[in-house]
Amino acid sequence: MSSTTALRSLNINNINPHVVEAKYAVRGELAVRSEEYRAKLAKGDTSLPFDKVISANIGNPQQLDQKPITFFRQVLSLLEYPPLLEHEDVLLNQLGYKADVIERARWLLKTVGSVGAYSASAGAPGIKESVAKFIERRDGFPADPKDIYLSAGASSGVNTLLHIICASPNTGVLVPIPQYPLYTASLAVLDAKCVPYYLDESKGWGTDLEAIKGAHKKAVSEGIDVRSIVIINPGNPTGASLSAEDVKAVIDFAAQEKLVVMADEVYQTNVFKGKFHSFKGVLREMQKADPEKYKYVELASLHSVSKGMVGECGHRGGYFELCGFDPEVQEQIYKFVSISLCAPVIGQCLVEMMVNPPQEGSPSYELYKQEWDGIFAGLQKRATALYEAFKEMEGVECDDPQGSMYLFPTIKLSPKAIEAAKKEGRSPDEFYAFRLLDATGVCVVAGSGFGQKEDTLHFRTTFLAPGTEWVGRITKFHSEFMEEFR
């Protein structure tokens, strides 16, 4: 019983139990402890065995020194303070702004009016048109702005869609394991059923159709109303990019079982190995080949300014596009997003720039391309350095870096380490992650926070932090840990 029960209206025993039940490991106890260490260091504390905290637990690029794209930030500065546009000569001749920056800022201000004003509930119409043109260029098929909803990052879009899909405690959603815990946490809050299906680690964390079918069949046999399937492509936490064949197989199964496909595609530009295949593009190809069979497939595709080379997490911009949804259902989706009024308008403007960046021949293109390519090359270099380090570590196995911002290595711990974890009331991978943080200041996330097959242990780390010195901290710690618990 909470000690505050008699003193206040709310206590841990009478608030929404589904919120209490939800788990979100990415910002859990490990992350809280890492912030406590960061605060100590900021106050000059020298008692810790490290002088810097590395937040490798979350895909937050600019916290880890990824520089913003100049074109984006220059435009945003003019949107936030339009009187600067009255001094074009100063902007162009003294502050390094280019003519296309000023032109884009004027266009966006004409489109939204003011970034301090609400927009239409589903987003500013002109920005939705830019998103539709981007999707058409990417996939080679038309996109309709009325099917596009601008959101406060992809997470807000996921929240909207799950609220619409989850009609009762018996509603089930197929979710990949390992997965980004947004999905399991959101389903827990909605008191709906997570139906886990396991990705195939032996095949580079690819989608295993038989695993999906098996999970679906088992859930249906238990009386669960399975409504939807979530696909994260490229994967989080695994980084895997699905082949066109894998995407087709999922769509085919969804058509057969009448499942809404939720395609989380926020890492679509973070691909080192293979190629990104959008679900929208593949679906349209399948509909072209067999219009009747795939006519009513319902697909919601999500994208965000938070990841990729943009990395503007704090500005909360994203969108989702609906394909094949019943018009009456879309009306309810519109009503739901209207309750929150609109996505942050400055984030909407960033979405517009992400989908419509400087083009070759424009004044800002050369610097934009240089910055984009530099960020991509840096991510790939650090991913490779981390992967090479993991290959040398005892009891650690890791796939080649494929994409997104993460590696998800397997770790094998000794019986002695597992016993020590039990004594602390932690899972073995959590025990390892806490010891790593306490010794090195490097914060990762235990694999149990994402889900993993029984009797396997993993952890997820980003490769966003600059330099490779912190990788050496991990290898030194690991060697000492394995020796201590041999």
Short mmCIF file of C-alpha atoms in Angstrom, two decimals:
data_model
loop_
_atom_site.label_atom_id
_atom_site.label_comp_id
_atom_site.label_asym_id
_atom_site.label_seq_id
_atom_site.Cartn_x
_atom_site.Cartn_y
_atom_site.Cartn_z
CA MET A 1 0.00 0.00 0.00
CA SER A 2 1.35 3.42 -0.94
CA SER A 3 2.44 5.60 1.99
CA THR A 4 0.54 8.53 0.48
CA THR A 5 -2.81 6.71 0.29
CA ALA A 6 -4.54 8.72 3.04
CA LEU A 7 -2.93 12.04 2.13
CA ARG A 8 -3.77 12.56 -1.54
CA SER A 9 -6.43 11.67 -4.07
CA LEU A 10 -3.97 9.80 -6.32
CA ASN A 11 -1.64 6.98 -5.32
CA ILE A 12 0.09 4.14 -7.13
CA ASN A 13 -2.80 1.80 -6.28
CA ASN A 14 -5.63 3.85 -7.81
CA ILE A 15 -4.18 5.41 -10.97
CA ASN A 16 -4.65 3.79 -14.39
CA PRO A 17 -3.19 0.27 -13.87
CA HIS A 18 -2.34 -0.03 -17.57
CA VAL A 19 0.07 2.90 -17.31
CA VAL A 20 1.70 1.25 -14.29
CA GLU A 21 1.96 -2.00 -16.25
CA ALA A 22 3.60 -0.42 -19.32
CA LYS A 23 7.37 -0.74 -19.68
CA TYR A 24 9.69 1.49 -21.72
CA ALA A 25 13.26 0.28 -21.25
CA VAL A 26 14.89 2.86 -23.52
CA ARG A 27 14.27 5.52 -20.87
CA GLY A 28 14.10 3.18 -17.88
CA GLU A 29 16.17 2.78 -14.72
CA LEU A 30 19.47 2.57 -16.61
CA ALA A 31 18.81 5.86 -18.37
CA VAL A 32 17.78 7.51 -15.08
CA ARG A 33 21.03 6.40 -13.43
CA SER A 34 23.06 7.66 -16.41
CA GLU A 35 21.45 11.11 -16.02
CA GLU A 36 22.31 11.09 -12.31
CA TYR A 37 25.93 10.42 -13.27
CA ARG A 38 25.81 13.20 -15.87
CA ALA A 39 24.53 15.64 -13.23
CA LYS A 40 27.33 14.63 -10.82
CA LEU A 41 29.97 15.20 -13.50
CA ALA A 42 28.46 18.59 -14.35
CA LYS A 43 28.94 19.62 -10.70
CA GLY A 44 32.63 18.68 -10.82
CA ASP A 45 32.36 15.30 -9.07
CA THR A 46 35.60 13.36 -9.63
CA SER A 47 34.65 10.20 -7.72
CA LEU A 48 33.35 8.36 -10.80
CA PRO A 49 35.69 6.13 -12.85
CA PHE A 50 34.85 8.09 -16.04
CA ASP A 51 34.64 11.74 -17.04
CA LYS A 52 31.80 11.57 -19.57
CA VAL A 53 28.48 9.77 -19.95
CA ILE A 54 27.81 8.27 -23.38
CA SER A 55 24.06 7.92 -23.98
CA ALA A 56 24.15 4.97 -26.36
CA ASN A 57 20.69 3.93 -25.14
CA ILE A 58 18.59 6.11 -27.42
CA GLY A 59 18.63 7.28 -31.05
CA ASN A 60 19.04 10.97 -30.18
CA PRO A 61 21.59 12.15 -32.77
CA GLN A 62 22.10 15.78 -31.80
CA GLN A 63 22.53 14.96 -28.08
CA LEU A 64 25.55 12.99 -29.29
CA ASP A 65 26.97 15.85 -31.34
CA GLN A 66 25.46 15.15 -34.77
CA LYS A 67 25.39 18.61 -36.32
CA PRO A 68 22.11 19.93 -37.75
CA ILE A 69 21.82 20.48 -41.50
CA THR A 70 22.61 24.16 -42.18
CA PHE A 71 19.81 24.69 -44.73
CA PHE A 72 17.19 23.37 -42.30
CA ARG A 73 18.31 25.51 -39.38
CA GLN A 74 18.73 28.68 -41.43
CA VAL A 75 15.18 28.36 -42.75
CA LEU A 76 13.88 27.64 -39.23
CA SER A 77 15.58 30.78 -37.89
CA LEU A 78 13.65 32.88 -40.39
CA LEU A 79 10.40 31.10 -39.62
CA GLU A 80 10.83 31.74 -35.91
CA TYR A 81 11.71 35.41 -36.43
CA PRO A 82 10.32 36.65 -39.77
CA PRO A 83 11.52 40.29 -39.31
CA LEU A 84 14.97 38.96 -40.31
CA LEU A 85 13.59 38.72 -43.84
CA GLU A 86 13.49 42.52 -43.93
CA HIS A 87 17.31 42.45 -44.00
CA GLU A 88 18.07 40.24 -46.98
CA ASP A 89 21.35 42.02 -47.70
CA VAL A 90 22.65 41.21 -44.20
CA LEU A 91 21.46 37.60 -44.45
CA LEU A 92 23.10 37.09 -47.85
CA ASN A 93 26.27 39.15 -47.52
CA GLN A 94 27.16 38.92 -43.84
CA LEU A 95 25.52 35.83 -42.32
CA GLY A 96 26.06 33.28 -45.09
CA TYR A 97 22.40 32.62 -45.92
CA LYS A 98 21.67 31.61 -49.52
CA ALA A 99 18.88 32.88 -51.75
CA ASP A 100 17.05 29.53 -51.69
CA VAL A 101 16.96 29.64 -47.87
CA ILE A 102 15.14 32.96 -47.99
CA GLU A 103 12.85 31.74 -50.77
CA ARG A 104 11.90 28.58 -48.82
CA ALA A 105 11.26 30.54 -45.62
CA ARG A 106 8.97 32.97 -47.47
CA TRP A 107 7.09 30.07 -49.07
CA LEU A 108 6.65 28.23 -45.78
CA LEU A 109 5.44 31.40 -44.03
CA LYS A 110 2.93 31.91 -46.82
CA THR A 111 1.86 28.27 -46.39
CA VAL A 112 1.49 28.18 -42.59
CA GLY A 113 0.95 31.87 -41.80
CA SER A 114 2.95 31.72 -38.56
CA VAL A 115 4.73 28.87 -36.81
CA GLY A 116 3.11 30.15 -33.61
CA ALA A 117 -0.40 29.48 -34.94
CA TYR A 118 -2.33 26.20 -35.11
CA SER A 119 -2.47 24.59 -38.54
CA ALA A 120 -5.23 22.42 -39.95
CA SER A 121 -5.62 19.32 -37.77
CA ALA A 122 -4.00 16.91 -40.24
CA GLY A 123 -1.27 19.42 -41.10
CA ALA A 124 -0.71 22.42 -43.35
CA PRO A 125 -2.10 21.60 -46.84
CA GLY A 126 0.95 22.92 -48.72
CA ILE A 127 3.30 20.79 -46.61
CA LYS A 128 1.12 17.70 -47.17
CA GLU A 129 1.42 18.34 -50.91
CA SER A 130 5.22 18.37 -50.60
CA VAL A 131 5.08 15.04 -48.74
CA ALA A 132 2.84 13.55 -51.45
CA LYS A 133 5.32 14.63 -54.16
CA PHE A 134 8.19 13.06 -52.19
CA ILE A 135 6.32 9.75 -51.90
CA GLU A 136 5.57 9.84 -55.65
CA ARG A 137 9.26 10.43 -56.47
CA ARG A 138 10.37 7.67 -54.10
CA ASP A 139 7.88 4.99 -55.16
CA GLY A 140 6.86 5.90 -58.70
CA PHE A 141 3.15 5.89 -57.80
CA PRO A 142 0.76 8.75 -57.00
CA ALA A 143 0.09 9.91 -53.43
CA ASP A 144 -2.91 11.97 -52.33
CA PRO A 145 -2.37 14.75 -49.74
CA LYS A 146 -5.74 13.94 -48.15
CA ASP A 147 -4.31 10.55 -47.08
CA ILE A 148 -1.32 12.18 -45.35
CA TYR A 149 -1.39 13.23 -41.69
CA LEU A 150 1.42 15.32 -40.22
CA SER A 151 2.29 14.23 -36.69
CA ALA A 152 4.50 15.06 -33.72
CA GLY A 153 7.14 12.52 -34.77
CA ALA A 154 6.27 8.98 -35.85
CA SER A 155 5.46 8.05 -32.23
CA SER A 156 2.39 10.30 -32.28
CA GLY A 157 1.26 8.61 -35.51
CA VAL A 158 1.67 5.18 -33.91
CA ASN A 159 -0.38 6.35 -30.92
CA THR A 160 -3.17 7.59 -33.23
CA LEU A 161 -3.30 4.39 -35.27
CA LEU A 162 -3.28 2.08 -32.25
CA HIS A 163 -6.08 4.07 -30.63
CA ILE A 164 -8.17 3.54 -33.76
CA ILE A 165 -7.27 -0.16 -34.19
CA CYS A 166 -7.57 -1.29 -30.55
CA ALA A 167 -11.32 -1.54 -30.00
CA SER A 168 -11.29 -3.83 -26.96
CA PRO A 169 -9.00 -5.73 -24.56
CA ASN A 170 -9.29 -8.62 -27.00
CA THR A 171 -7.75 -6.71 -29.94
CA GLY A 172 -4.38 -8.15 -30.95
CA VAL A 173 -1.51 -6.57 -32.86
CA LEU A 174 1.37 -8.63 -34.26
CA VAL A 175 4.63 -7.01 -33.12
CA PRO A 176 8.18 -8.07 -34.11
CA ILE A 177 10.48 -9.31 -31.35
CA PRO A 178 12.91 -7.75 -30.70
CA GLN A 179 11.02 -4.47 -31.16
CA TYR A 180 11.11 -0.81 -30.25
CA PRO A 181 9.19 -0.80 -26.93
CA LEU A 182 6.87 2.00 -28.06
CA TYR A 183 4.57 -0.71 -29.44
CA THR A 184 4.34 -2.98 -26.40
CA ALA A 185 4.08 0.00 -24.05
CA SER A 186 1.30 1.61 -26.12
CA LEU A 187 -0.63 -1.65 -26.34
CA ALA A 188 -0.30 -2.09 -22.57
CA VAL A 189 -1.71 1.40 -21.95
CA LEU A 190 -4.59 0.65 -24.35
CA ASP A 191 -5.22 -2.68 -22.57
CA ALA A 192 -4.86 -4.51 -25.89
CA LYS A 193 -2.94 -7.68 -26.74
CA CYS A 194 0.60 -7.73 -28.07
CA VAL A 195 0.99 -10.79 -30.31
CA PRO A 196 4.76 -11.30 -30.57
CA TYR A 197 6.45 -12.83 -33.61
CA TYR A 198 10.18 -13.51 -33.56
CA LEU A 199 12.63 -12.20 -36.15
CA ASP A 200 15.25 -14.65 -37.42
CA GLU A 201 18.65 -13.79 -35.94
CA SER A 202 20.33 -16.49 -38.02
CA LYS A 203 19.22 -14.65 -41.19
CA GLY A 204 20.35 -11.16 -40.21
CA TRP A 205 17.17 -10.50 -38.22
CA GLY A 206 14.97 -10.94 -41.27
CA THR A 207 11.20 -11.36 -41.13
CA ASP A 208 10.25 -15.03 -40.84
CA LEU A 209 6.84 -15.56 -42.47
CA GLU A 210 6.38 -18.92 -40.77
CA ALA A 211 6.95 -17.28 -37.39
CA ILE A 212 4.32 -14.65 -38.25
CA LYS A 213 1.84 -17.32 -39.37
CA GLY A 214 2.50 -19.37 -36.24
CA ALA A 215 2.03 -16.41 -33.90
CA HIS A 216 -1.16 -15.39 -35.72
CA LYS A 217 -2.62 -18.89 -35.67
CA LYS A 218 -1.88 -19.32 -31.95
CA ALA A 219 -3.46 -15.96 -31.07
CA VAL A 220 -6.58 -16.64 -33.13
CA SER A 221 -6.93 -20.08 -31.50
CA GLU A 222 -6.90 -18.30 -28.12
CA GLY A 223 -9.80 -16.11 -29.24
CA ILE A 224 -7.76 -12.94 -29.86
CA ASP A 225 -9.07 -10.60 -32.57
CA VAL A 226 -5.79 -9.98 -34.46
CA ARG A 227 -6.25 -6.75 -36.39
CA SER A 228 -2.84 -5.52 -37.44
CA ILE A 229 0.83 -6.32 -38.02
CA VAL A 230 3.71 -3.97 -37.20
CA ILE A 231 6.84 -3.99 -39.35
CA ILE A 232 9.88 -1.86 -38.48
CA ASN A 233 11.95 -1.44 -41.65
CA PRO A 234 14.88 -0.86 -41.33
CA GLY A 235 14.70 -2.56 -37.97
CA ASN A 236 14.97 -1.15 -34.47
CA PRO A 237 16.83 -2.50 -32.52
CA THR A 238 18.33 -4.81 -35.14
CA GLY A 239 19.09 -2.47 -38.06
CA ALA A 240 17.97 -5.04 -40.66
CA SER A 241 16.51 -3.89 -44.00
CA LEU A 242 13.82 -6.15 -45.48
CA SER A 243 14.19 -7.50 -48.99
CA ALA A 244 11.44 -6.81 -51.53
CA GLU A 245 10.48 -10.50 -51.21
CA ASP A 246 10.05 -10.19 -47.44
CA VAL A 247 7.88 -7.09 -47.88
CA LYS A 248 5.74 -8.89 -50.49
CA ALA A 249 5.32 -11.89 -48.19
CA VAL A 250 4.05 -9.70 -45.34
CA ILE A 251 1.61 -7.85 -47.62
CA ASP A 252 0.36 -11.12 -49.08
CA PHE A 253 -0.29 -12.52 -45.59
CA ALA A 254 -1.98 -9.27 -44.52
CA ALA A 255 -4.27 -9.44 -47.56
CA GLN A 256 -5.15 -13.04 -46.77
CA GLU A 257 -5.90 -12.41 -43.09
CA LYS A 258 -7.29 -8.85 -43.44
CA LEU A 259 -4.60 -7.26 -41.26
CA VAL A 260 -3.76 -3.56 -41.21
CA VAL A 261 -0.05 -3.18 -42.02
CA MET A 262 1.74 -0.58 -39.88
CA ALA A 263 5.06 0.10 -41.61
CA ASP A 264 7.45 2.03 -39.35
CA GLU A 265 9.93 3.38 -41.91
CA VAL A 266 11.68 6.12 -39.93
CA TYR A 267 15.15 4.71 -40.70
CA GLN A 268 14.63 4.54 -44.47
CA THR A 269 17.72 6.67 -45.22
CA ASN A 270 19.91 4.79 -42.69
CA VAL A 271 20.75 1.82 -44.92
CA PHE A 272 24.35 0.57 -45.17
CA LYS A 273 23.68 -2.87 -46.59
CA GLY A 274 20.98 -3.80 -49.11
CA LYS A 275 18.28 -1.37 -50.21
CA PHE A 276 15.24 0.19 -48.62
CA HIS A 277 11.96 -1.05 -50.11
CA SER A 278 8.94 0.97 -49.02
CA PHE A 279 5.75 -0.94 -48.24
CA LYS A 280 3.75 1.59 -50.28
CA GLY A 281 5.90 1.05 -53.39
CA VAL A 282 5.78 -2.74 -53.12
CA LEU A 283 2.02 -2.73 -52.41
CA ARG A 284 1.32 -0.63 -55.50
CA GLU A 285 3.40 -3.01 -57.64
CA MET A 286 1.42 -5.95 -56.25
CA GLN A 287 -1.87 -4.16 -56.88
CA LYS A 288 -0.76 -3.45 -60.44
CA ALA A 289 -0.07 -7.17 -61.00
CA ASP A 290 -3.24 -8.42 -59.24
CA PRO A 291 -5.71 -5.56 -58.60
CA GLU A 292 -8.49 -7.64 -57.09
CA LYS A 293 -6.39 -9.66 -54.66
CA TYR A 294 -4.75 -6.62 -53.04
CA LYS A 295 -7.48 -4.03 -53.60
CA TYR A 296 -8.47 -3.69 -49.94
CA VAL A 297 -5.07 -3.99 -48.24
CA GLU A 298 -4.88 -1.35 -45.48
CA LEU A 299 -1.44 0.17 -45.06
CA ALA A 300 -0.24 2.96 -42.78
CA SER A 301 3.36 4.08 -43.46
CA LEU A 302 5.22 6.28 -40.97
CA HIS A 303 8.23 8.55 -41.34
CA SER A 304 9.96 11.14 -39.12
CA VAL A 305 12.51 13.98 -39.01
CA SER A 306 14.06 12.40 -35.90
CA LYS A 307 16.32 9.87 -37.55
CA GLY A 308 18.45 9.57 -40.68
CA MET A 309 20.82 12.41 -41.44
CA VAL A 310 18.19 14.95 -40.30
CA GLY A 311 18.26 13.89 -36.64
CA GLU A 312 15.87 16.63 -35.45
CA CYS A 313 14.25 14.61 -32.63
CA GLY A 314 13.43 17.59 -30.45
CA HIS A 315 11.41 19.34 -33.13
CA ARG A 316 8.85 16.51 -33.19
CA GLY A 317 7.96 16.26 -36.87
CA GLY A 318 6.66 13.28 -38.80
CA TYR A 319 3.85 11.97 -40.95
CA PHE A 320 1.85 8.89 -41.75
CA GLU A 321 0.16 7.99 -45.03
CA LEU A 322 -2.94 5.81 -45.27
CA CYS A 323 -3.63 3.47 -48.17
CA GLY A 324 -6.83 1.43 -48.60
CA PHE A 325 -8.63 2.66 -45.47
CA ASP A 326 -12.42 2.92 -45.37
CA PRO A 327 -13.42 6.62 -45.76
CA GLU A 328 -15.56 6.45 -42.60
CA VAL A 329 -12.56 5.14 -40.64
CA GLN A 330 -10.43 7.98 -42.03
CA GLU A 331 -13.03 10.44 -40.75
CA GLN A 332 -12.55 9.01 -37.25
CA ILE A 333 -8.76 9.23 -37.60
CA TYR A 334 -9.16 12.89 -38.57
CA LYS A 335 -11.38 13.43 -35.51
CA PHE A 336 -8.82 11.74 -33.25
CA VAL A 337 -5.91 13.92 -34.47
CA SER A 338 -8.18 16.97 -34.15
CA ILE A 339 -8.47 16.36 -30.41
CA SER A 340 -4.76 17.23 -30.16
CA LEU A 341 -5.36 20.24 -32.47
CA CYS A 342 -2.30 19.78 -34.71
CA ALA A 343 1.31 18.65 -34.82
CA PRO A 344 3.94 21.30 -33.89
CA VAL A 345 4.01 23.65 -36.88
CA ILE A 346 7.80 24.14 -36.75
CA GLY A 347 8.10 20.32 -36.92
CA GLN A 348 5.75 20.30 -39.92
CA CYS A 349 8.07 22.78 -41.65
CA LEU A 350 11.03 20.49 -40.97
CA VAL A 351 9.10 17.61 -42.53
CA GLU A 352 8.66 19.76 -45.64
CA MET A 353 12.40 20.41 -45.85
CA MET A 354 13.23 16.74 -45.23
CA VAL A 355 11.04 15.63 -48.13
CA ASN A 356 11.99 18.58 -50.33
CA PRO A 357 15.67 19.37 -49.66
CA PRO A 358 17.91 21.59 -51.80
CA GLN A 359 18.23 20.15 -55.30
CA GLU A 360 21.33 19.96 -57.47
CA GLY A 361 22.04 23.37 -58.98
CA SER A 362 20.46 25.33 -56.11
CA PRO A 363 22.66 27.66 -54.00
CA SER A 364 22.47 25.51 -50.84
CA TYR A 365 22.88 22.13 -52.53
CA GLU A 366 26.65 21.75 -52.32
CA LEU A 367 26.82 22.34 -48.56
CA TYR A 368 23.66 20.26 -47.96
CA LYS A 369 25.16 17.32 -49.90
CA GLN A 370 28.49 17.68 -48.10
CA GLU A 371 26.82 17.67 -44.68
CA TRP A 372 24.45 14.78 -45.54
CA ASP A 373 27.24 12.59 -46.94
CA GLY A 374 29.53 13.44 -44.01
CA ILE A 375 26.94 12.40 -41.44
CA PHE A 376 26.19 9.17 -43.30
CA ALA A 377 29.90 8.29 -43.64
CA GLY A 378 30.49 9.05 -39.95
CA LEU A 379 27.64 6.78 -38.88
CA GLN A 380 28.90 3.97 -41.07
CA LYS A 381 32.48 4.38 -39.81
CA ARG A 382 31.43 4.25 -36.15
CA ALA A 383 29.10 1.32 -36.78
CA THR A 384 31.97 -0.60 -38.37
CA ALA A 385 34.37 0.27 -35.51
CA LEU A 386 31.85 -0.96 -32.96
CA TYR A 387 31.15 -4.11 -34.96
CA GLU A 388 34.88 -4.87 -35.27
CA ALA A 389 35.27 -4.41 -31.50
CA PHE A 390 32.37 -6.76 -30.77
CA LYS A 391 33.95 -9.43 -33.01
CA GLU A 392 37.01 -9.45 -30.74
CA MET A 393 35.05 -9.65 -27.47
CA GLU A 394 34.71 -13.01 -25.75
CA GLY A 395 31.19 -14.44 -25.88
CA VAL A 396 29.83 -11.67 -28.11
CA GLU A 397 28.35 -12.20 -31.57
CA CYS A 398 27.08 -9.45 -33.82
CA ASP A 399 25.74 -9.18 -37.37
CA ASP A 400 27.27 -6.78 -39.88
CA PRO A 401 25.90 -3.25 -39.50
CA GLN A 402 22.97 -3.09 -41.92
CA GLY A 403 21.27 0.19 -41.10
CA SER A 404 19.24 2.31 -38.67
CA MET A 405 21.39 3.61 -35.78
CA TYR A 406 21.94 0.46 -33.73
CA LEU A 407 23.77 -2.80 -33.23
CA PHE A 408 22.11 -5.61 -31.27
CA PRO A 409 24.83 -8.10 -30.29
CA THR A 410 24.28 -11.42 -28.54
CA ILE A 411 26.22 -11.90 -25.30
CA LYS A 412 26.96 -15.20 -23.56
CA LEU A 413 27.48 -14.86 -19.82
CA SER A 414 28.87 -17.40 -17.37
CA PRO A 415 26.73 -19.24 -14.77
CA LYS A 416 28.55 -17.20 -12.12
CA ALA A 417 27.45 -13.90 -13.75
CA ILE A 418 23.89 -15.18 -14.15
CA GLU A 419 23.81 -16.15 -10.46
CA ALA A 420 25.12 -12.71 -9.47
CA ALA A 421 22.33 -11.12 -11.55
CA LYS A 422 19.72 -13.23 -9.75
CA LYS A 423 21.01 -12.05 -6.38
CA GLU A 424 20.43 -8.46 -7.52
CA GLY A 425 16.96 -9.31 -8.82
CA ARG A 426 17.93 -8.44 -12.39
CA SER A 427 17.95 -10.28 -15.68
CA PRO A 428 21.54 -11.18 -16.73
CA ASP A 429 21.61 -8.67 -19.59
CA GLU A 430 20.35 -5.88 -17.28
CA PHE A 431 23.02 -6.83 -14.73
CA TYR A 432 25.67 -6.59 -17.46
CA ALA A 433 24.32 -3.23 -18.70
CA PHE A 434 24.30 -1.72 -15.17
CA ARG A 435 27.84 -2.90 -14.52
CA LEU A 436 28.91 -1.43 -17.89
CA LEU A 437 27.35 1.94 -17.02
CA ASP A 438 28.83 2.03 -13.51
CA ALA A 439 32.33 1.24 -14.80
CA THR A 440 32.47 3.23 -18.06
CA GLY A 441 29.64 5.77 -18.22
CA VAL A 442 28.37 4.08 -21.40
CA CYS A 443 24.59 3.58 -21.24
CA VAL A 444 23.14 0.81 -23.43
CA VAL A 445 19.77 -0.99 -23.23
CA ALA A 446 19.44 -4.63 -22.15
CA GLY A 447 17.95 -6.88 -24.81
CA SER A 448 15.16 -7.89 -22.44
CA GLY A 449 13.80 -4.35 -22.90
CA PHE A 450 13.07 -5.15 -26.55
CA GLY A 451 12.10 -8.80 -26.18
CA GLN A 452 14.31 -11.74 -27.11
CA LYS A 453 14.05 -15.50 -27.50
CA GLU A 454 14.24 -17.52 -24.30
CA ASP A 455 17.76 -18.36 -23.16
CA THR A 456 19.34 -15.61 -25.29
CA LEU A 457 20.89 -12.35 -24.06
CA HIS A 458 21.53 -9.16 -26.01
CA PHE A 459 22.03 -5.44 -25.61
CA ARG A 460 21.30 -2.56 -27.96
CA THR A 461 23.75 0.25 -28.51
CA THR A 462 23.59 3.21 -30.85
CA PHE A 463 26.67 4.13 -32.87
CA LEU A 464 25.87 7.86 -32.76
CA ALA A 465 28.47 9.02 -30.23
CA PRO A 466 31.43 10.82 -31.86
CA GLY A 467 34.86 9.21 -31.99
CA THR A 468 35.73 5.64 -31.03
CA GLU A 469 37.38 6.14 -27.59
CA TRP A 470 34.17 5.02 -25.86
CA VAL A 471 34.30 1.74 -27.83
CA GLY A 472 37.62 1.04 -26.11
CA ARG A 473 35.92 1.59 -22.75
CA ILE A 474 33.40 -1.15 -23.60
CA THR A 475 36.03 -3.69 -24.68
CA LYS A 476 38.16 -3.07 -21.56
CA PHE A 477 35.12 -3.41 -19.29
CA HIS A 478 33.96 -6.58 -21.05
CA SER A 479 37.33 -8.27 -20.64
CA GLU A 480 37.42 -7.45 -16.92
CA PHE A 481 33.77 -8.50 -16.44
CA MET A 482 34.32 -11.88 -18.09
CA GLU A 483 37.43 -12.45 -15.97
CA GLU A 484 35.62 -11.50 -12.74
CA PHE A 485 32.78 -13.97 -13.38
CA ARG A 486 34.78 -16.78 -14.98
#
